[in-house]
Short mmCIF file of N, CA and C in Angstrom, two decimals:
data_model
loop_
_atom_site.label_atom_id
_atom_site.label_comp_id
_atom_site.label_asym_id
_atom_site.label_seq_id
_atom_site.Cartn_x
_atom_site.Cartn_y
_atom_site.Cartn_z
N MET A 1 0.85 -1.18 0.00
CA MET A 1 0.00 0.00 0.00
C MET A 1 0.89 1.23 0.00
N THR A 2 0.64 2.11 -0.92
CA THR A 2 1.43 3.32 -0.99
C THR A 2 0.65 4.53 -0.53
N ASP A 3 -0.65 4.49 -0.68
CA ASP A 3 -1.46 5.62 -0.24
C ASP A 3 -1.55 5.64 1.27
N LYS A 4 -1.36 6.81 1.85
CA LYS A 4 -1.52 6.94 3.29
C LYS A 4 -2.83 7.67 3.54
N PRO A 5 -3.81 6.99 4.15
CA PRO A 5 -5.07 7.65 4.40
C PRO A 5 -4.93 8.71 5.47
N THR A 6 -5.78 9.70 5.37
CA THR A 6 -5.81 10.73 6.40
C THR A 6 -6.41 10.14 7.65
N SER A 7 -5.82 10.46 8.79
CA SER A 7 -6.37 9.96 10.04
C SER A 7 -6.78 11.14 10.90
N GLY A 8 -7.28 10.84 12.09
CA GLY A 8 -7.68 11.89 13.00
C GLY A 8 -9.16 11.82 13.30
N LYS A 9 -9.54 12.65 14.25
CA LYS A 9 -10.93 12.63 14.72
C LYS A 9 -11.91 13.04 13.63
N SER A 10 -11.56 13.99 12.79
CA SER A 10 -12.49 14.40 11.74
C SER A 10 -12.72 13.27 10.74
N LYS A 11 -11.67 12.51 10.46
CA LYS A 11 -11.81 11.37 9.54
C LYS A 11 -12.72 10.31 10.14
N ILE A 12 -12.56 10.04 11.43
CA ILE A 12 -13.43 9.07 12.11
C ILE A 12 -14.87 9.55 12.06
N LYS A 13 -15.11 10.83 12.28
CA LYS A 13 -16.48 11.37 12.23
C LYS A 13 -17.09 11.18 10.85
N GLN A 14 -16.30 11.39 9.80
CA GLN A 14 -16.79 11.18 8.44
C GLN A 14 -17.12 9.71 8.20
N ILE A 15 -16.24 8.83 8.66
CA ILE A 15 -16.47 7.39 8.51
C ILE A 15 -17.72 6.99 9.29
N GLU A 16 -17.85 7.48 10.52
CA GLU A 16 -19.02 7.17 11.35
C GLU A 16 -20.31 7.58 10.66
N SER A 17 -20.30 8.73 10.02
CA SER A 17 -21.49 9.21 9.32
C SER A 17 -21.90 8.25 8.21
N VAL A 18 -20.95 7.80 7.41
CA VAL A 18 -21.24 6.87 6.31
C VAL A 18 -21.72 5.53 6.87
N VAL A 19 -21.03 5.01 7.89
CA VAL A 19 -21.39 3.71 8.47
C VAL A 19 -22.76 3.78 9.14
N ASN A 20 -23.03 4.85 9.89
CA ASN A 20 -24.35 5.02 10.52
C ASN A 20 -25.45 5.02 9.48
N HIS A 21 -25.23 5.74 8.40
CA HIS A 21 -26.23 5.80 7.33
C HIS A 21 -26.43 4.41 6.70
N ALA A 22 -25.36 3.66 6.53
CA ALA A 22 -25.44 2.33 5.92
C ALA A 22 -26.25 1.36 6.77
N LEU A 23 -26.17 1.50 8.08
CA LEU A 23 -26.82 0.53 8.97
C LEU A 23 -28.10 1.06 9.63
N GLU A 24 -28.53 2.27 9.27
CA GLU A 24 -29.67 2.88 9.96
C GLU A 24 -30.98 2.13 9.77
N THR A 25 -31.13 1.38 8.70
CA THR A 25 -32.39 0.66 8.47
C THR A 25 -32.35 -0.76 9.04
N THR A 26 -31.26 -1.13 9.69
CA THR A 26 -31.15 -2.45 10.29
C THR A 26 -31.46 -2.35 11.78
N ASP A 27 -31.53 -3.48 12.44
CA ASP A 27 -31.71 -3.48 13.89
C ASP A 27 -30.38 -3.69 14.60
N LEU A 28 -29.31 -3.30 13.93
CA LEU A 28 -27.97 -3.41 14.50
C LEU A 28 -27.56 -2.09 15.15
N GLU A 29 -26.89 -2.20 16.29
CA GLU A 29 -26.36 -1.03 16.98
C GLU A 29 -24.87 -0.95 16.71
N ILE A 30 -24.40 0.23 16.35
CA ILE A 30 -22.96 0.43 16.21
C ILE A 30 -22.41 0.75 17.59
N VAL A 31 -21.52 -0.10 18.07
CA VAL A 31 -20.93 0.08 19.39
C VAL A 31 -19.72 0.99 19.30
N LEU A 32 -18.86 0.71 18.35
CA LEU A 32 -17.60 1.45 18.24
C LEU A 32 -17.04 1.29 16.83
N ILE A 33 -16.42 2.35 16.33
CA ILE A 33 -15.72 2.30 15.05
C ILE A 33 -14.27 2.69 15.31
N GLU A 34 -13.36 1.84 14.85
CA GLU A 34 -11.93 2.12 14.96
C GLU A 34 -11.34 2.18 13.56
N TYR A 35 -10.43 3.11 13.36
CA TYR A 35 -9.71 3.22 12.10
C TYR A 35 -8.24 3.44 12.46
N LYS A 36 -7.42 2.42 12.22
CA LYS A 36 -6.03 2.56 12.64
C LYS A 36 -5.11 1.68 11.81
N ARG A 37 -3.83 2.01 11.88
CA ARG A 37 -2.81 1.23 11.19
C ARG A 37 -2.44 0.03 12.05
N GLU A 38 -2.39 -1.13 11.39
CA GLU A 38 -1.92 -2.35 12.04
C GLU A 38 -0.90 -2.97 11.11
N GLY A 39 0.36 -2.90 11.51
CA GLY A 39 1.43 -3.37 10.65
C GLY A 39 1.53 -2.49 9.43
N GLN A 40 1.46 -3.10 8.25
CA GLN A 40 1.59 -2.36 7.00
C GLN A 40 0.27 -1.90 6.41
N GLU A 41 -0.85 -2.19 7.09
CA GLU A 41 -2.13 -1.84 6.49
C GLU A 41 -3.01 -1.06 7.46
N TRP A 42 -4.00 -0.40 6.89
CA TRP A 42 -5.00 0.31 7.67
C TRP A 42 -6.22 -0.58 7.82
N VAL A 43 -6.84 -0.52 8.99
CA VAL A 43 -8.00 -1.36 9.29
C VAL A 43 -9.14 -0.48 9.77
N LEU A 44 -10.31 -0.70 9.18
CA LEU A 44 -11.55 -0.07 9.65
C LEU A 44 -12.33 -1.17 10.35
N ARG A 45 -12.46 -1.05 11.66
CA ARG A 45 -13.12 -2.08 12.47
C ARG A 45 -14.43 -1.50 13.00
N VAL A 46 -15.51 -2.21 12.74
CA VAL A 46 -16.84 -1.79 13.18
C VAL A 46 -17.37 -2.86 14.13
N TYR A 47 -17.62 -2.46 15.37
CA TYR A 47 -18.21 -3.37 16.36
C TYR A 47 -19.71 -3.12 16.40
N ILE A 48 -20.49 -4.20 16.24
CA ILE A 48 -21.94 -4.08 16.22
C ILE A 48 -22.55 -4.92 17.33
N ASP A 49 -23.78 -4.58 17.68
CA ASP A 49 -24.53 -5.38 18.65
C ASP A 49 -25.95 -5.53 18.13
N HIS A 50 -26.65 -6.50 18.69
CA HIS A 50 -28.03 -6.80 18.31
C HIS A 50 -28.76 -7.22 19.57
N PRO A 51 -30.04 -6.88 19.70
CA PRO A 51 -30.78 -7.25 20.92
C PRO A 51 -30.73 -8.74 21.25
N ASP A 52 -30.66 -9.59 20.23
CA ASP A 52 -30.62 -11.04 20.45
C ASP A 52 -29.20 -11.61 20.38
N GLY A 53 -28.20 -10.75 20.37
CA GLY A 53 -26.82 -11.19 20.21
C GLY A 53 -26.41 -11.14 18.75
N VAL A 54 -25.13 -11.01 18.51
CA VAL A 54 -24.61 -10.87 17.15
C VAL A 54 -24.30 -12.25 16.58
N THR A 55 -24.81 -12.49 15.38
CA THR A 55 -24.54 -13.75 14.68
C THR A 55 -23.59 -13.48 13.52
N LEU A 56 -23.09 -14.55 12.93
CA LEU A 56 -22.25 -14.43 11.75
C LEU A 56 -23.02 -13.77 10.61
N ASP A 57 -24.31 -14.08 10.50
CA ASP A 57 -25.14 -13.45 9.46
C ASP A 57 -25.22 -11.94 9.65
N HIS A 58 -25.33 -11.48 10.90
CA HIS A 58 -25.34 -10.04 11.17
C HIS A 58 -24.04 -9.39 10.70
N CYS A 59 -22.92 -10.03 11.03
CA CYS A 59 -21.61 -9.49 10.64
C CYS A 59 -21.46 -9.45 9.13
N GLU A 60 -21.91 -10.51 8.46
CA GLU A 60 -21.82 -10.57 7.01
C GLU A 60 -22.68 -9.48 6.37
N LYS A 61 -23.91 -9.34 6.84
CA LYS A 61 -24.82 -8.32 6.31
C LYS A 61 -24.24 -6.93 6.51
N ALA A 62 -23.75 -6.66 7.71
CA ALA A 62 -23.18 -5.35 8.02
C ALA A 62 -21.93 -5.08 7.17
N THR A 63 -21.12 -6.10 6.97
CA THR A 63 -19.91 -5.93 6.15
C THR A 63 -20.27 -5.49 4.74
N TYR A 64 -21.25 -6.17 4.13
CA TYR A 64 -21.66 -5.80 2.78
C TYR A 64 -22.26 -4.40 2.73
N LEU A 65 -23.12 -4.06 3.68
CA LEU A 65 -23.74 -2.74 3.70
C LEU A 65 -22.69 -1.64 3.88
N VAL A 66 -21.76 -1.85 4.80
CA VAL A 66 -20.71 -0.86 5.05
C VAL A 66 -19.79 -0.74 3.83
N ALA A 67 -19.38 -1.87 3.27
CA ALA A 67 -18.49 -1.84 2.10
C ALA A 67 -19.15 -1.12 0.93
N ASP A 68 -20.43 -1.42 0.68
CA ASP A 68 -21.15 -0.75 -0.42
C ASP A 68 -21.25 0.75 -0.17
N ALA A 69 -21.56 1.14 1.05
CA ALA A 69 -21.69 2.56 1.38
C ALA A 69 -20.36 3.29 1.22
N LEU A 70 -19.29 2.65 1.67
CA LEU A 70 -17.97 3.28 1.56
C LEU A 70 -17.47 3.29 0.12
N GLU A 71 -17.92 2.33 -0.68
CA GLU A 71 -17.58 2.34 -2.10
C GLU A 71 -18.18 3.57 -2.78
N ALA A 72 -19.40 3.92 -2.38
CA ALA A 72 -20.11 5.06 -2.97
C ALA A 72 -19.64 6.40 -2.41
N ASP A 73 -19.29 6.42 -1.14
CA ASP A 73 -18.94 7.69 -0.47
C ASP A 73 -17.82 7.42 0.53
N ASP A 74 -16.59 7.33 0.03
CA ASP A 74 -15.47 6.94 0.88
C ASP A 74 -14.65 8.14 1.33
N PRO A 75 -14.74 8.49 2.61
CA PRO A 75 -13.96 9.62 3.11
C PRO A 75 -12.47 9.29 3.28
N VAL A 76 -12.10 8.03 3.17
CA VAL A 76 -10.72 7.63 3.42
C VAL A 76 -9.85 7.80 2.18
N GLN A 77 -10.35 7.41 1.03
CA GLN A 77 -9.63 7.55 -0.24
C GLN A 77 -8.29 6.81 -0.26
N ALA A 78 -8.25 5.63 0.33
CA ALA A 78 -7.03 4.81 0.33
C ALA A 78 -7.42 3.36 0.60
N GLU A 79 -6.46 2.46 0.50
CA GLU A 79 -6.74 1.05 0.76
C GLU A 79 -6.79 0.78 2.26
N TYR A 80 -7.73 -0.07 2.64
CA TYR A 80 -7.86 -0.49 4.04
C TYR A 80 -8.69 -1.76 4.06
N ARG A 81 -8.62 -2.46 5.17
CA ARG A 81 -9.40 -3.69 5.35
C ARG A 81 -10.58 -3.37 6.26
N ILE A 82 -11.76 -3.90 5.93
CA ILE A 82 -12.95 -3.73 6.77
C ILE A 82 -13.16 -4.99 7.59
N GLU A 83 -13.35 -4.81 8.89
CA GLU A 83 -13.70 -5.91 9.78
C GLU A 83 -14.96 -5.52 10.54
N VAL A 84 -15.93 -6.42 10.60
CA VAL A 84 -17.14 -6.21 11.38
C VAL A 84 -17.26 -7.37 12.36
N SER A 85 -17.47 -7.05 13.63
CA SER A 85 -17.59 -8.11 14.63
C SER A 85 -18.44 -7.66 15.81
N SER A 86 -18.74 -8.63 16.66
CA SER A 86 -19.43 -8.30 17.90
C SER A 86 -18.43 -7.62 18.83
N PRO A 87 -18.91 -6.91 19.83
CA PRO A 87 -17.99 -6.26 20.76
C PRO A 87 -17.32 -7.24 21.72
N GLY A 88 -17.82 -8.46 21.79
CA GLY A 88 -17.22 -9.46 22.68
C GLY A 88 -17.69 -9.31 24.11
N VAL A 89 -17.22 -10.21 24.97
CA VAL A 89 -17.64 -10.18 26.37
C VAL A 89 -17.07 -8.96 27.10
N ASP A 90 -15.94 -8.45 26.61
CA ASP A 90 -15.36 -7.26 27.22
C ASP A 90 -15.75 -6.01 26.41
N ARG A 91 -17.02 -5.93 26.10
CA ARG A 91 -17.60 -4.87 25.30
C ARG A 91 -17.15 -3.49 25.78
N PRO A 92 -16.72 -2.62 24.87
CA PRO A 92 -16.39 -1.26 25.28
C PRO A 92 -17.65 -0.47 25.63
N LEU A 93 -17.52 0.39 26.62
CA LEU A 93 -18.60 1.31 26.98
C LEU A 93 -18.20 2.66 26.40
N VAL A 94 -18.99 3.14 25.46
CA VAL A 94 -18.62 4.33 24.72
C VAL A 94 -19.63 5.46 24.94
N LYS A 95 -20.89 5.13 24.76
CA LYS A 95 -21.96 6.14 24.86
C LYS A 95 -22.54 6.16 26.27
N HIS A 96 -23.15 7.27 26.60
CA HIS A 96 -23.80 7.40 27.91
C HIS A 96 -24.81 6.27 28.10
N ALA A 97 -25.54 5.93 27.04
CA ALA A 97 -26.53 4.85 27.12
C ALA A 97 -25.90 3.51 27.46
N ASP A 98 -24.64 3.30 27.06
CA ASP A 98 -23.94 2.05 27.41
C ASP A 98 -23.79 1.93 28.92
N TYR A 99 -23.40 3.02 29.55
CA TYR A 99 -23.21 3.00 31.00
C TYR A 99 -24.55 2.76 31.70
N GLN A 100 -25.60 3.42 31.23
CA GLN A 100 -26.93 3.22 31.83
C GLN A 100 -27.38 1.77 31.67
N ARG A 101 -27.15 1.21 30.51
CA ARG A 101 -27.58 -0.16 30.22
C ARG A 101 -26.88 -1.18 31.12
N PHE A 102 -25.64 -0.91 31.48
CA PHE A 102 -24.85 -1.90 32.21
C PHE A 102 -24.64 -1.56 33.69
N VAL A 103 -25.54 -0.75 34.26
CA VAL A 103 -25.52 -0.54 35.71
C VAL A 103 -25.70 -1.90 36.37
N ASN A 104 -24.99 -2.12 37.46
CA ASN A 104 -24.97 -3.37 38.23
C ASN A 104 -24.12 -4.46 37.57
N GLU A 105 -23.39 -4.12 36.54
CA GLU A 105 -22.47 -5.07 35.90
C GLU A 105 -21.04 -4.75 36.32
N ARG A 106 -20.17 -5.73 36.19
CA ARG A 106 -18.76 -5.55 36.52
C ARG A 106 -18.06 -4.88 35.33
N VAL A 107 -17.29 -3.82 35.61
CA VAL A 107 -16.64 -3.05 34.56
C VAL A 107 -15.18 -2.77 34.92
N PHE A 108 -14.42 -2.40 33.91
CA PHE A 108 -13.06 -1.89 34.08
C PHE A 108 -13.07 -0.48 33.52
N ILE A 109 -12.54 0.48 34.28
CA ILE A 109 -12.43 1.86 33.83
C ILE A 109 -11.00 2.34 34.04
N LYS A 110 -10.43 2.90 32.98
CA LYS A 110 -9.10 3.51 33.05
C LYS A 110 -9.30 5.01 32.84
N THR A 111 -8.69 5.81 33.71
CA THR A 111 -8.82 7.26 33.61
C THR A 111 -7.60 7.87 32.92
N HIS A 112 -7.79 9.09 32.40
CA HIS A 112 -6.69 9.80 31.74
C HIS A 112 -5.55 10.06 32.72
N LYS A 113 -5.92 10.41 33.94
CA LYS A 113 -4.92 10.61 34.99
C LYS A 113 -5.52 10.13 36.31
N ALA A 114 -4.66 9.91 37.28
CA ALA A 114 -5.10 9.34 38.56
C ALA A 114 -6.08 10.26 39.28
N LEU A 115 -7.11 9.65 39.86
CA LEU A 115 -8.05 10.34 40.74
C LEU A 115 -7.85 9.74 42.12
N ASN A 116 -7.49 10.55 43.08
CA ASN A 116 -7.20 10.05 44.43
C ASN A 116 -6.19 8.91 44.40
N GLY A 117 -5.20 9.03 43.53
CA GLY A 117 -4.13 8.04 43.45
C GLY A 117 -4.48 6.79 42.65
N ILE A 118 -5.64 6.74 42.04
CA ILE A 118 -6.07 5.54 41.30
C ILE A 118 -6.33 5.90 39.84
N LYS A 119 -5.80 5.07 38.95
CA LYS A 119 -6.01 5.28 37.52
C LYS A 119 -6.81 4.15 36.88
N ASN A 120 -6.76 2.96 37.47
CA ASN A 120 -7.47 1.78 36.96
C ASN A 120 -8.45 1.28 38.00
N TYR A 121 -9.70 1.16 37.60
CA TYR A 121 -10.77 0.72 38.50
C TYR A 121 -11.42 -0.53 37.93
N THR A 122 -11.67 -1.51 38.78
CA THR A 122 -12.45 -2.68 38.41
C THR A 122 -13.48 -2.89 39.50
N GLY A 123 -14.74 -2.98 39.10
CA GLY A 123 -15.78 -3.18 40.09
C GLY A 123 -17.16 -3.08 39.49
N THR A 124 -18.15 -2.98 40.36
CA THR A 124 -19.55 -2.93 39.94
C THR A 124 -19.96 -1.51 39.63
N LEU A 125 -20.51 -1.30 38.44
CA LEU A 125 -21.04 0.00 38.06
C LEU A 125 -22.34 0.21 38.82
N LEU A 126 -22.37 1.20 39.69
CA LEU A 126 -23.53 1.42 40.55
C LEU A 126 -24.54 2.38 39.95
N ALA A 127 -24.07 3.41 39.27
CA ALA A 127 -24.98 4.43 38.74
C ALA A 127 -24.23 5.30 37.74
N CYS A 128 -25.01 6.03 36.95
CA CYS A 128 -24.41 7.06 36.10
C CYS A 128 -25.43 8.16 35.93
N ASP A 129 -24.92 9.38 35.87
CA ASP A 129 -25.78 10.52 35.57
C ASP A 129 -25.19 11.23 34.35
N GLU A 130 -25.55 12.45 34.13
CA GLU A 130 -25.08 13.16 32.93
C GLU A 130 -23.59 13.47 32.95
N THR A 131 -22.98 13.51 34.14
CA THR A 131 -21.59 13.96 34.23
C THR A 131 -20.60 12.91 34.71
N ALA A 132 -21.08 11.85 35.37
CA ALA A 132 -20.15 10.91 36.00
C ALA A 132 -20.77 9.53 36.19
N VAL A 133 -19.90 8.57 36.47
CA VAL A 133 -20.34 7.23 36.86
C VAL A 133 -19.90 7.00 38.30
N ARG A 134 -20.60 6.11 38.95
CA ARG A 134 -20.23 5.72 40.31
C ARG A 134 -20.04 4.22 40.30
N LEU A 135 -18.91 3.76 40.88
CA LEU A 135 -18.70 2.33 40.94
C LEU A 135 -18.09 1.93 42.27
N HIS A 136 -18.33 0.66 42.62
CA HIS A 136 -17.72 0.07 43.82
C HIS A 136 -16.44 -0.60 43.35
N ASN A 137 -15.29 -0.08 43.79
CA ASN A 137 -13.99 -0.57 43.36
C ASN A 137 -13.60 -1.80 44.17
N GLU A 138 -13.32 -2.90 43.48
CA GLU A 138 -12.96 -4.15 44.15
C GLU A 138 -11.63 -4.05 44.90
N HIS A 139 -10.74 -3.21 44.42
CA HIS A 139 -9.39 -3.16 44.99
C HIS A 139 -9.32 -2.48 46.35
N ASP A 140 -10.15 -1.47 46.57
CA ASP A 140 -10.11 -0.80 47.88
C ASP A 140 -11.44 -0.89 48.63
N GLY A 141 -12.46 -1.51 48.00
CA GLY A 141 -13.74 -1.70 48.67
C GLY A 141 -14.56 -0.43 48.83
N ARG A 142 -14.18 0.63 48.14
CA ARG A 142 -14.88 1.92 48.29
C ARG A 142 -15.65 2.28 47.02
N GLU A 143 -16.60 3.19 47.20
CA GLU A 143 -17.31 3.76 46.06
C GLU A 143 -16.50 4.94 45.53
N HIS A 144 -16.48 5.06 44.20
CA HIS A 144 -15.76 6.16 43.56
C HIS A 144 -16.67 6.78 42.51
N GLU A 145 -16.60 8.09 42.40
CA GLU A 145 -17.29 8.81 41.33
C GLU A 145 -16.24 9.23 40.33
N ILE A 146 -16.48 8.89 39.07
CA ILE A 146 -15.52 9.18 38.01
C ILE A 146 -16.23 10.03 36.95
N PRO A 147 -15.79 11.27 36.75
CA PRO A 147 -16.39 12.11 35.71
C PRO A 147 -16.16 11.51 34.32
N PHE A 148 -17.15 11.63 33.46
CA PHE A 148 -17.03 11.09 32.10
C PHE A 148 -15.81 11.65 31.38
N ASP A 149 -15.52 12.94 31.58
CA ASP A 149 -14.39 13.53 30.86
C ASP A 149 -13.03 13.02 31.34
N MET A 150 -13.02 12.24 32.41
CA MET A 150 -11.77 11.65 32.91
C MET A 150 -11.60 10.20 32.43
N ILE A 151 -12.63 9.63 31.82
CA ILE A 151 -12.56 8.23 31.39
C ILE A 151 -11.84 8.11 30.06
N ALA A 152 -10.72 7.38 30.08
CA ALA A 152 -9.96 7.13 28.86
C ALA A 152 -10.49 5.89 28.14
N LYS A 153 -10.89 4.88 28.93
CA LYS A 153 -11.36 3.62 28.37
C LYS A 153 -12.24 2.94 29.41
N ALA A 154 -13.31 2.33 28.95
CA ALA A 154 -14.18 1.56 29.84
C ALA A 154 -14.69 0.34 29.08
N THR A 155 -14.69 -0.80 29.77
CA THR A 155 -15.18 -2.04 29.17
C THR A 155 -15.93 -2.85 30.22
N LEU A 156 -16.81 -3.72 29.74
CA LEU A 156 -17.38 -4.71 30.64
C LEU A 156 -16.26 -5.65 31.07
N LYS A 157 -16.35 -6.13 32.26
CA LYS A 157 -15.34 -7.06 32.79
C LYS A 157 -16.07 -8.18 33.51
N PRO A 158 -16.82 -9.00 32.77
CA PRO A 158 -17.62 -10.03 33.43
C PRO A 158 -16.75 -11.11 34.08
N VAL A 159 -17.31 -11.71 35.11
CA VAL A 159 -16.66 -12.86 35.74
C VAL A 159 -17.10 -14.08 34.94
N LEU A 160 -16.16 -14.74 34.31
CA LEU A 160 -16.48 -15.91 33.50
C LEU A 160 -16.31 -17.16 34.34
N LYS A 161 -17.36 -17.96 34.39
CA LYS A 161 -17.32 -19.20 35.17
C LYS A 161 -17.37 -20.37 34.21
N PHE A 162 -16.47 -21.31 34.42
CA PHE A 162 -16.41 -22.48 33.54
C PHE A 162 -16.78 -23.72 34.31
#
């Protein structure tokens, strides 16, 4: 690949607009869109969810819809690989609605910088409002309030029993 696609937040917003439009008539939820270089190639990764769980058919359908939409209106203008998948058991929490949906679930939250000496939290998500989440941290046994603007990354962290 010789073309270097433009990256950055504005490029992601343009990609999100095309992908959202491509999937708006389906019952699929877009969880997260990533566009990044991996090795020698660029990858556009779309994580989707469905009320009944994501199947291979959902991923295949979404891949075709996204590829067709990007063929018609491609903000990237370079070569890249498209991947569509479920968010997995460690689903990222991105939107405010994600946090509301997963109250009382076990989560991992990493902050941009330490709050009261802590940067990584694992515990039960207790509540969320417009500005922050509250969780019970397993490591110190205390409740912590974490402002949304301090959250660098958040994912579900379920306890898997075999």
